[in-house]
Short mmCIF file of C-alpha atoms in Angstrom, two decimals:
data_model
loop_
_atom_site.label_atom_id
_atom_site.label_comp_id
_atom_site.label_asym_id
_atom_site.label_seq_id
_atom_site.Cartn_x
_atom_site.Cartn_y
_atom_site.Cartn_z
CA MET A 1 -18.41 10.75 26.34
CA VAL A 2 -20.25 11.29 22.94
CA LEU A 3 -17.97 11.15 19.88
CA GLU A 4 -19.17 11.50 16.18
CA THR A 5 -17.73 9.79 13.18
CA ASP A 6 -18.57 8.54 9.42
CA TYR A 7 -17.35 5.12 10.23
CA LEU A 8 -16.93 3.32 13.43
CA VAL A 9 -14.57 0.33 12.68
CA ILE A 10 -14.36 -2.50 15.30
CA GLY A 11 -11.06 -4.14 15.04
CA SER A 12 -7.62 -2.89 14.27
CA GLY A 13 -6.42 -6.08 12.85
CA ALA A 14 -5.36 -6.68 9.26
CA VAL A 15 -8.73 -6.52 7.54
CA GLY A 16 -10.02 -3.34 9.62
CA LEU A 17 -6.65 -1.49 8.60
CA ALA A 18 -6.77 -2.54 5.04
CA PHE A 19 -10.52 -1.25 4.73
CA VAL A 20 -9.51 2.17 6.65
CA ASP A 21 -6.28 2.52 4.49
CA ALA A 22 -8.15 1.98 1.23
CA MET A 23 -11.18 4.41 2.23
CA LEU A 24 -8.73 7.29 3.02
CA ASP A 25 -7.68 7.49 -0.70
CA GLN A 26 -11.42 6.71 -2.00
CA SER A 27 -13.31 9.26 0.28
CA THR A 28 -13.26 12.25 2.52
CA ALA A 29 -14.79 10.32 5.38
CA ASP A 30 -13.30 10.09 8.90
CA PHE A 31 -13.03 7.12 11.12
CA ILE A 32 -13.05 5.85 14.71
CA ILE A 33 -11.14 2.66 15.24
CA VAL A 34 -11.61 0.61 18.46
CA ASP A 35 -9.74 -2.58 19.35
CA ARG A 36 -9.12 -4.56 22.66
CA ASN A 37 -5.56 -4.91 21.88
CA SER A 38 -2.80 -2.48 23.05
CA MET A 39 -1.32 -2.23 19.55
CA PRO A 40 -2.75 -2.47 15.96
CA GLY A 41 -2.43 -5.82 14.34
CA GLY A 42 -5.28 -8.02 15.68
CA HIS A 43 -4.08 -11.68 16.27
CA TRP A 44 -0.53 -10.91 15.18
CA ASN A 45 -0.16 -9.48 18.75
CA ASP A 46 -0.44 -13.13 19.93
CA ALA A 47 1.23 -15.05 17.06
CA TYR A 48 4.08 -17.44 17.86
CA PRO A 49 7.66 -16.06 17.29
CA PHE A 50 8.70 -17.95 14.25
CA VAL A 51 5.37 -17.50 12.40
CA ARG A 52 5.58 -16.24 8.92
CA LEU A 53 3.13 -15.45 6.28
CA HIS A 54 1.94 -18.22 3.84
CA GLN A 55 1.89 -16.14 0.86
CA PRO A 56 4.60 -13.52 -0.37
CA SER A 57 4.74 -10.20 1.59
CA ALA A 58 4.29 -8.46 -1.62
CA PHE A 59 0.53 -8.89 -1.56
CA TYR A 60 -0.41 -8.80 2.29
CA GLY A 61 -1.13 -5.56 4.51
CA VAL A 62 -2.74 -2.48 3.17
CA GLU A 63 -2.89 -1.23 -0.34
CA SER A 64 -0.81 2.12 0.14
CA GLU A 65 2.24 0.63 1.65
CA LEU A 66 4.53 -2.29 0.67
CA LEU A 67 5.11 -5.10 3.42
CA GLY A 68 8.84 -5.77 3.33
CA HIS A 69 11.29 -5.18 0.43
CA ASN A 70 9.94 -7.48 -2.33
CA GLN A 71 13.13 -9.40 -2.20
CA ILE A 72 13.68 -13.17 -3.01
CA ASP A 73 15.02 -15.41 -0.07
CA ILE A 74 18.40 -16.51 -0.60
CA SER A 75 18.20 -19.45 2.00
CA GLY A 76 16.02 -21.69 4.08
CA SER A 77 12.89 -23.50 2.93
CA ASN A 78 11.62 -20.54 1.05
CA LYS A 79 14.77 -20.09 -1.18
CA GLY A 80 14.14 -18.67 -4.52
CA PHE A 81 10.72 -17.29 -3.57
CA TYR A 82 9.53 -13.84 -2.55
CA GLU A 83 10.18 -13.10 1.25
CA LEU A 84 7.55 -14.29 3.70
CA ALA A 85 7.14 -11.77 6.50
CA SER A 86 7.73 -12.76 9.98
CA GLY A 87 5.26 -12.18 12.84
CA PRO A 88 7.29 -9.33 14.38
CA GLU A 89 7.73 -7.56 11.06
CA VAL A 90 3.87 -7.76 10.29
CA LEU A 91 3.19 -6.39 13.83
CA ALA A 92 5.76 -3.56 13.35
CA TYR A 93 4.33 -2.94 9.81
CA PHE A 94 0.68 -2.52 11.16
CA ASP A 95 1.88 -0.23 14.03
CA ARG A 96 3.69 1.79 11.40
CA ILE A 97 0.67 2.13 9.32
CA MET A 98 -1.18 3.30 12.34
CA ARG A 99 1.28 5.80 13.50
CA GLN A 100 2.57 7.15 10.17
CA ARG A 101 -0.31 6.73 7.91
CA LEU A 102 -3.55 6.69 9.42
CA LEU A 103 -3.21 8.96 12.54
CA PRO A 104 -1.28 11.75 10.63
CA SER A 105 -4.09 11.94 8.11
CA GLY A 106 -6.13 13.83 10.74
CA ARG A 107 -9.10 11.75 9.74
CA VAL A 108 -8.67 8.57 12.00
CA ARG A 109 -9.09 8.27 15.82
CA TYR A 110 -7.79 5.11 17.49
CA PHE A 111 -8.89 3.62 20.70
CA PRO A 112 -6.81 0.80 21.97
CA MET A 113 -7.66 -1.24 24.99
CA CYS A 114 -11.19 -0.64 24.60
CA GLU A 115 -14.13 -3.13 24.40
CA TYR A 116 -16.91 -2.76 21.89
CA LYS A 117 -19.95 -3.32 23.80
CA GLY A 118 -22.74 -3.03 20.86
CA GLU A 119 -25.13 -0.32 19.98
CA ASN A 120 -22.14 2.11 19.09
CA ARG A 121 -20.76 2.15 22.46
CA PHE A 122 -17.31 0.96 23.78
CA ASP A 123 -15.62 1.00 27.22
CA ASN A 124 -11.91 1.39 28.16
CA CYS A 125 -10.65 -1.73 29.39
CA LEU A 126 -8.55 0.03 32.08
CA SER A 127 -10.41 3.10 33.34
CA GLY A 128 -14.06 1.61 32.51
CA LYS A 129 -14.86 4.96 30.69
CA SER A 130 -17.53 4.53 28.34
CA HIS A 131 -18.00 6.32 24.96
CA ARG A 132 -20.77 6.59 22.81
CA VAL A 133 -20.46 7.19 19.31
CA THR A 134 -22.92 8.85 16.76
CA VAL A 135 -22.20 7.27 13.45
CA ARG A 136 -23.28 9.29 10.40
CA LYS A 137 -22.79 6.40 7.73
CA ARG A 138 -21.90 2.84 8.92
CA LEU A 139 -20.40 0.61 11.79
CA VAL A 140 -17.80 -1.41 10.14
CA ASP A 141 -17.28 -5.01 11.89
CA ALA A 142 -13.89 -6.31 11.26
CA THR A 143 -14.10 -9.10 13.62
CA PHE A 144 -16.14 -11.53 11.60
CA PHE A 145 -13.24 -14.07 11.17
CA ASP A 146 -12.90 -14.07 15.17
CA THR A 147 -9.42 -15.51 14.67
CA ILE A 148 -8.10 -17.79 17.33
CA VAL A 149 -4.51 -18.60 17.90
CA PRO A 150 -2.90 -21.18 20.03
CA SER A 151 -1.84 -18.73 22.73
CA THR A 152 -5.49 -17.41 23.38
CA HIS A 153 -7.56 -20.58 22.56
CA GLN A 154 -9.43 -22.98 25.02
CA ARG A 155 -8.06 -26.24 24.86
CA GLY A 156 -10.46 -29.20 24.08
CA PHE A 157 -8.34 -31.71 26.21
CA SER A 158 -7.35 -32.19 29.78
CA VAL A 159 -3.50 -32.00 30.76
CA GLY A 160 -2.13 -33.86 33.69
CA ASP A 161 -0.24 -31.89 36.44
CA ASP A 162 3.11 -33.53 35.78
CA VAL A 163 2.83 -32.82 31.93
CA VAL A 164 4.19 -30.05 30.13
CA CYS A 165 2.04 -28.78 27.38
CA ILE A 166 2.70 -25.20 25.71
CA ALA A 167 1.44 -23.11 22.83
CA PRO A 168 4.16 -22.73 20.17
CA ASN A 169 4.82 -19.20 21.50
CA GLU A 170 6.93 -20.79 24.10
CA LEU A 171 8.69 -23.43 21.82
CA PRO A 172 11.99 -21.54 21.39
CA LYS A 173 12.44 -21.15 25.09
CA CYS A 174 11.26 -24.49 26.49
CA ALA A 175 12.64 -26.97 23.64
CA PRO A 176 16.29 -27.16 24.90
CA SER A 177 14.92 -28.73 28.23
CA PHE A 178 13.38 -31.72 26.51
CA SER A 179 14.39 -34.50 24.15
CA HIS A 180 11.14 -35.42 22.58
CA TYR A 181 8.38 -33.33 21.10
CA SER A 182 4.86 -34.16 20.42
CA ILE A 183 2.94 -32.01 17.97
CA LEU A 184 -0.85 -31.74 18.50
CA GLY A 185 -2.88 -30.67 15.39
CA GLY A 186 -3.02 -31.17 11.67
CA GLY A 187 -3.04 -27.46 10.27
CA LYS A 188 -0.18 -25.09 9.23
CA THR A 189 0.86 -24.25 12.91
CA ALA A 190 1.55 -27.72 13.65
CA MET A 191 3.74 -27.88 10.15
CA ASP A 192 5.42 -24.66 11.22
CA ALA A 193 6.33 -25.92 14.67
CA ALA A 194 7.70 -29.37 13.03
CA VAL A 195 9.73 -27.57 10.50
CA TRP A 196 11.19 -25.19 13.15
CA LEU A 197 12.27 -28.09 15.38
CA ILE A 198 13.86 -29.82 12.50
CA GLU A 199 15.60 -26.75 10.94
CA HIS A 200 17.11 -26.15 14.45
CA GLY A 201 18.69 -29.45 14.71
CA THR A 202 15.94 -31.95 16.32
CA PRO A 203 16.40 -35.41 14.86
CA PRO A 204 12.99 -36.22 13.07
CA GLU A 205 12.80 -39.54 15.12
CA HIS A 206 12.58 -37.30 18.44
CA ILE A 207 9.20 -35.97 16.84
CA SER A 208 5.66 -37.29 17.11
CA TRP A 209 2.69 -35.81 15.43
CA VAL A 210 -1.01 -36.34 16.20
CA CYS A 211 -2.52 -35.26 13.07
CA PRO A 212 -6.41 -35.48 13.11
CA ARG A 213 -6.64 -34.80 9.35
CA ASP A 214 -4.35 -34.59 6.50
CA SER A 215 -4.53 -31.55 4.38
CA TRP A 216 -4.15 -30.52 0.70
CA LEU A 217 -1.50 -27.57 0.58
CA ILE A 218 -0.92 -24.87 -2.05
CA ASN A 219 2.29 -25.03 -3.64
CA ARG A 220 3.87 -21.61 -2.88
CA ALA A 221 5.88 -22.11 -6.03
CA THR A 222 2.48 -21.28 -7.99
CA THR A 223 1.54 -17.97 -5.97
CA GLN A 224 4.49 -15.77 -6.75
CA PRO A 225 3.83 -12.37 -8.11
CA GLY A 226 5.63 -10.38 -11.00
CA LYS A 227 6.94 -10.93 -14.45
CA ALA A 228 9.89 -13.11 -13.26
CA PHE A 229 7.68 -15.69 -12.18
CA PHE A 230 4.92 -15.32 -14.57
CA THR A 231 5.60 -18.42 -16.61
CA GLN A 232 4.84 -20.71 -13.69
CA THR A 233 2.37 -18.60 -11.93
CA GLY A 234 0.31 -17.79 -14.92
CA SER A 235 0.61 -21.26 -16.55
CA SER A 236 -0.52 -22.77 -13.03
CA ILE A 237 -3.70 -20.74 -13.33
CA ALA A 238 -4.44 -22.08 -16.71
CA ARG A 239 -3.62 -25.76 -15.55
CA GLN A 240 -5.94 -25.15 -12.53
CA LEU A 241 -8.77 -24.32 -14.82
CA GLN A 242 -8.05 -27.12 -17.09
CA ALA A 243 -8.20 -29.49 -14.21
CA MET A 244 -11.59 -27.99 -13.01
CA ALA A 245 -12.95 -28.07 -16.63
CA LYS A 246 -12.04 -31.89 -16.94
CA ALA A 247 -12.36 -33.39 -13.46
CA SER A 248 -14.89 -36.16 -13.17
CA SER A 249 -15.21 -35.68 -9.34
CA VAL A 250 -13.34 -33.75 -6.37
CA ASP A 251 -10.91 -36.38 -5.90
CA ASP A 252 -10.08 -36.45 -9.66
CA LEU A 253 -10.00 -32.78 -9.49
CA PHE A 254 -7.39 -32.60 -6.62
CA ASP A 255 -5.42 -35.60 -8.27
CA ARG A 256 -5.11 -33.27 -11.26
CA LEU A 257 -4.05 -30.18 -9.15
CA GLU A 258 -1.41 -32.40 -7.64
CA ALA A 259 -0.25 -33.52 -11.18
CA ALA A 260 -0.14 -29.99 -12.11
CA GLY A 261 2.12 -29.25 -9.21
CA ILE A 262 -0.53 -26.88 -7.73
CA MET A 263 -1.31 -28.86 -4.85
CA LEU A 264 0.90 -30.81 -2.37
CA ARG A 265 0.38 -33.28 0.35
CA VAL A 266 2.56 -34.69 2.98
CA ASP A 267 2.23 -38.21 2.47
CA PRO A 268 1.34 -39.31 -0.97
CA ALA A 269 -0.47 -42.44 0.10
CA ILE A 270 -3.12 -40.61 2.22
CA ARG A 271 -5.91 -38.73 0.64
CA PRO A 272 -6.42 -35.54 2.64
CA SER A 273 -9.62 -34.73 3.77
CA MET A 274 -9.04 -31.03 4.82
CA PHE A 275 -8.37 -27.93 2.93
CA HIS A 276 -7.52 -24.64 4.72
CA TYR A 277 -5.59 -22.68 2.16
CA ALA A 278 -2.25 -23.57 3.92
CA THR A 279 0.56 -22.70 1.45
CA ILE A 280 3.86 -24.19 1.83
CA SER A 281 7.07 -24.81 -0.35
CA GLN A 282 8.17 -28.22 -1.43
CA GLY A 283 11.10 -27.78 0.62
CA GLU A 284 8.93 -27.65 3.87
CA VAL A 285 7.11 -30.81 2.63
CA ASP A 286 10.19 -32.62 2.28
CA CYS A 287 11.02 -31.47 5.84
CA LEU A 288 7.65 -32.79 7.30
CA ARG A 289 8.27 -36.24 5.49
CA GLN A 290 11.16 -36.96 7.61
CA ILE A 291 8.86 -37.30 10.65
CA SER A 292 7.72 -41.11 10.77
CA GLN A 293 5.92 -41.03 14.12
CA ILE A 294 2.41 -39.76 12.78
CA ILE A 295 -0.58 -40.58 14.45
CA ARG A 296 -3.31 -40.01 12.04
CA GLY A 297 -7.02 -39.69 12.42
CA GLU A 298 -7.07 -39.20 16.16
CA ARG A 299 -7.94 -36.26 18.46
CA VAL A 300 -6.41 -35.71 21.88
CA GLN A 301 -8.67 -36.29 24.84
CA ALA A 302 -6.09 -36.19 27.71
CA LEU A 303 -2.39 -35.61 28.11
CA GLN A 304 -1.24 -37.87 31.07
CA ARG A 305 2.19 -39.00 32.46
CA GLY A 306 3.76 -41.51 29.87
CA GLY A 307 1.08 -41.09 27.01
CA ILE A 308 -1.90 -39.55 25.25
CA HIS A 309 -5.37 -40.74 25.59
CA MET A 310 -7.50 -40.12 22.39
CA CYS A 311 -11.15 -39.38 22.05
CA SER A 312 -11.69 -42.82 20.16
CA GLY A 313 -10.23 -44.72 23.22
CA LEU A 314 -6.79 -45.32 21.88
CA SER A 315 -3.83 -44.66 24.29
CA THR A 316 -0.40 -44.07 22.87
CA GLN A 317 2.72 -44.11 24.98
CA MET A 318 5.48 -41.17 24.79
CA PRO A 319 8.56 -40.86 26.49
CA GLU A 320 8.35 -39.17 29.88
CA ASP A 321 10.77 -36.26 28.67
CA THR A 322 8.21 -35.29 26.27
CA LEU A 323 7.17 -31.59 25.54
CA TYR A 324 3.57 -31.30 24.11
CA ILE A 325 3.02 -28.48 21.61
CA ASP A 326 -0.45 -27.46 21.41
CA CYS A 327 -1.35 -26.39 17.91
CA THR A 328 -4.96 -27.62 17.92
CA ALA A 329 -6.54 -23.90 17.75
CA ARG A 330 -8.78 -23.39 14.80
CA ALA A 331 -7.85 -20.08 13.21
CA VAL A 332 -11.42 -19.17 11.93
CA GLY A 333 -14.91 -20.73 12.13
CA PHE A 334 -16.25 -22.20 9.01
CA THR A 335 -19.89 -22.33 9.68
CA ALA A 336 -22.34 -21.38 7.17
CA GLU A 337 -24.53 -19.98 9.87
CA ARG A 338 -22.10 -17.03 10.22
CA GLU A 339 -22.82 -15.91 6.47
CA GLN A 340 -24.46 -12.68 5.96
CA ALA A 341 -24.45 -9.79 3.27
CA VAL A 342 -21.33 -7.30 3.37
CA PHE A 343 -23.27 -4.30 3.09
CA GLU A 344 -26.51 -3.65 5.20
CA PRO A 345 -28.21 -0.36 6.33
CA GLY A 346 -25.82 1.42 8.66
CA LYS A 347 -23.31 -1.60 8.79
CA ILE A 348 -20.58 -3.15 6.70
CA THR A 349 -19.15 -6.76 7.71
CA LEU A 350 -15.76 -7.35 6.25
CA GLN A 351 -15.51 -10.83 4.88
CA PRO A 352 -13.67 -12.69 1.95
CA VAL A 353 -14.95 -11.61 -1.58
CA PHE A 354 -11.65 -13.18 -2.94
CA ALA A 355 -10.66 -16.27 -0.66
CA PRO A 356 -8.43 -16.54 1.04
CA LEU A 357 -6.88 -13.04 0.71
CA VAL A 358 -8.81 -11.12 3.56
CA THR A 359 -6.85 -8.00 3.21
CA TYR A 360 -7.34 -7.53 -0.64
CA SER A 361 -11.05 -8.37 0.09
CA ALA A 362 -11.21 -5.76 2.59
CA ALA A 363 -9.88 -3.10 0.15
CA ILE A 364 -12.15 -4.14 -2.42
CA ILE A 365 -15.04 -3.60 -0.03
CA ALA A 366 -13.74 -0.21 0.46
CA ARG A 367 -13.57 0.62 -2.96
CA VAL A 368 -17.09 -0.56 -3.68
CA GLU A 369 -18.30 1.20 -0.84
CA ALA A 370 -16.79 4.53 -2.18
CA VAL A 371 -17.77 4.23 -5.93
CA LEU A 372 -21.19 2.42 -6.18
CA GLU A 373 -24.23 4.00 -5.24
CA ASP A 374 -26.48 1.78 -3.56
CA ASP A 375 -26.25 -1.41 -1.27
CA MET A 376 -28.00 -3.82 -3.86
CA ALA A 377 -25.16 -3.06 -6.43
CA ARG A 378 -22.56 -3.19 -3.57
CA ASN A 379 -23.56 -6.59 -2.56
CA LYS A 380 -23.91 -7.82 -6.16
CA ALA A 381 -20.32 -6.99 -6.42
CA CYS A 382 -19.16 -8.33 -3.18
CA THR A 383 -20.81 -11.64 -2.67
CA PRO A 384 -18.99 -13.38 0.25
CA VAL A 385 -16.97 -16.35 -0.66
CA ARG A 386 -16.99 -18.79 2.25
CA LEU A 387 -13.61 -20.19 3.40
CA ALA A 388 -13.38 -23.86 2.76
CA ASP A 389 -12.68 -26.42 5.29
CA THR A 390 -12.77 -29.51 2.62
CA PRO A 391 -11.71 -30.17 -0.71
CA TYR A 392 -15.35 -30.03 -1.87
CA GLU A 393 -15.97 -26.77 -0.19
CA TRP A 394 -12.77 -25.49 -2.02
CA MET A 395 -14.70 -25.92 -5.43
CA GLY A 396 -17.43 -23.74 -4.05
CA SER A 397 -14.84 -21.09 -2.98
CA ALA A 398 -13.04 -21.19 -6.25
CA LEU A 399 -16.12 -20.76 -7.96
CA GLY A 400 -17.23 -17.88 -5.58
CA ASN A 401 -13.84 -16.16 -6.65
CA MET A 402 -14.34 -16.71 -10.24
CA THR A 403 -17.93 -15.41 -10.22
CA ASN A 404 -16.80 -12.09 -8.26
CA GLN A 405 -13.84 -11.43 -10.54
CA ALA A 406 -16.15 -11.84 -13.68
CA LEU A 407 -18.44 -9.12 -12.18
CA TRP A 408 -15.55 -6.75 -11.38
CA SER A 409 -14.37 -7.07 -15.02
CA GLN A 410 -17.82 -5.67 -16.08
CA LEU A 411 -17.30 -2.48 -13.86
CA PRO A 412 -14.67 -0.11 -15.81
CA GLU A 413 -13.67 2.17 -12.81
CA LEU A 414 -13.53 -0.88 -10.15
CA LYS A 415 -11.56 -3.03 -12.79
CA LYS A 416 -9.11 -0.30 -13.67
CA TRP A 417 -8.35 0.12 -9.74
CA ILE A 418 -8.08 -3.63 -9.04
CA ASN A 419 -5.51 -3.91 -11.85
CA THR A 420 -3.25 -1.54 -10.10
CA CYS A 421 -4.09 -2.46 -6.28
CA ARG A 422 -0.96 -3.85 -4.75
CA LEU A 423 -2.86 -6.53 -2.90
CA ASN A 424 -3.93 -8.09 -5.94
CA PRO A 425 -1.57 -11.03 -6.80
CA ALA A 426 -1.73 -10.23 -10.32
CA ALA A 427 -1.14 -6.39 -10.28
CA GLN A 428 2.72 -6.80 -10.34
CA ALA A 429 2.74 -8.79 -13.35
CA ILE A 430 0.23 -6.69 -14.96
CA SER A 431 2.47 -3.45 -14.37
CA GLU A 432 5.48 -5.34 -15.55
CA GLY A 433 3.93 -5.96 -18.95
CA ALA A 434 4.08 -9.74 -18.35
CA PHE A 435 0.84 -10.21 -20.32
CA GLU A 436 1.97 -8.21 -23.27
CA SER A 437 4.50 -10.49 -24.43
CA ALA A 438 3.80 -13.67 -26.64
CA GLU A 439 4.07 -15.99 -24.10
CA GLY A 440 1.84 -13.94 -21.80
CA GLN A 441 -0.72 -13.50 -24.48
CA ALA A 442 -0.52 -17.45 -25.07
CA VAL A 443 -1.19 -17.92 -21.09
CA PHE A 444 -4.20 -15.31 -21.27
CA ARG A 445 -5.66 -17.10 -24.13
CA GLN A 446 -5.33 -20.41 -22.18
CA ILE A 447 -6.98 -18.97 -19.13
CA LYS A 448 -9.78 -17.35 -21.39
CA GLU A 449 -10.51 -20.75 -23.22
CA ASN A 450 -10.95 -22.82 -19.98
CA SER A 451 -12.79 -20.26 -17.70
CA ILE A 452 -16.32 -20.92 -18.89
CA PRO A 453 -15.86 -24.94 -19.13
CA ALA A 454 -14.19 -24.78 -15.55
CA VAL A 455 -17.09 -22.83 -14.40
CA MET A 456 -19.83 -25.15 -15.90
CA ASN A 457 -17.99 -28.53 -14.67
CA ILE A 458 -17.55 -27.11 -11.10
CA HIS A 459 -21.30 -26.23 -11.01
CA LYS A 460 -22.05 -29.87 -12.01
CA LEU A 461 -19.51 -31.41 -9.35
CA ILE A 462 -20.82 -29.40 -6.63
CA ALA A 463 -24.19 -30.53 -7.43
CA GLU A 464 -23.22 -34.22 -7.71
CA GLY A 465 -21.27 -34.14 -4.38
CA ALA A 466 -23.50 -32.05 -2.45
CA PRO A 467 -23.57 -33.53 1.25
CA GLU A 468 -26.85 -34.89 2.50
#
């Protein structure tokens, strides 16, 4: 069967939907969306039940509709901060966007349970029926991130027949049958599993944690939107720029960011070597610090009855009644080889242009596609920002964000839209007049005064610390 459309969008995850949602308001184009899942939402279809957003719900999702209720949590480790949508909430939200916003527009056709085969062709996963698409404008690749979650990834270690190792998805059901828990992995998923166990009554001494690399963590207190939090959020931006302007090395930079309350770490005595944008509250960090059995710098080779065998040759005994929780999936690839232009003839590859806010980035790309006239100008406005893996790479990511923001500010039509875009973390503060007060003006001056020195010094630090 031959179909025809302006844009063929591969993937109905967060970035694909954010792009189409923004384009509906910016153009008269029509769209075909193809996805292998039965529901929109991408990797959220496979997420563990207790997962929540890292950042406030207020600036996640699609531009046209608020996720959540823009409320402050009154209990739990996120108490006092803007709500964090749960996995089921996010999945229901994206399904609602598809059913109540995109499809009723009459300009979107959605093909779930279909596999894209290349060359503008896709097959239905159940019937095998093949469709070819005549694309009038562009193919939109919304699969660049190739997000991998614990329930779908391929484990890099072996598991003995008499050992129980689960993805976090199964933790709530399996946990009551065990008395000891061993968490495998150093990222935010591992932290979520540990916090979940402790908050549900597990004694910290019954938890062990195999943590290959410690991570620098973004303090969620510095990411809150709106006028009510403007003093701490706006001031944290100014302090971050001051740290970037004055730092003598990447280690000195992160020490300054930690002293300014912008970065956190689980163990103050361990210098983290990882940075994956995990955002966390001080309450969660305090919870993680209760775990004393942390095996650092090791990766699992095999799980066998009575213990763990590490890739280094080390073996660590574990109680026989141990439930192993596999949190080793790496969410996205961090390889430079995957970098490419956002705009190419006949194709758009959705990538971060403001890391790590991927839905905001997708909406910006849609706006640029709609209002700028040629791909040279579009690519200049949308230089991809590589997601960082290490503190050193964070400097390049921060510099990329600042470079793109500076360029956007020179494009009046784009700047005006960005200042009102719901996905922009600063938009709520702007709409509520936070920058108009004397305090807001003072913060703005601090940001402006430190921006150029920060850019210059980060360029210097990147050059001095470049890996061989």
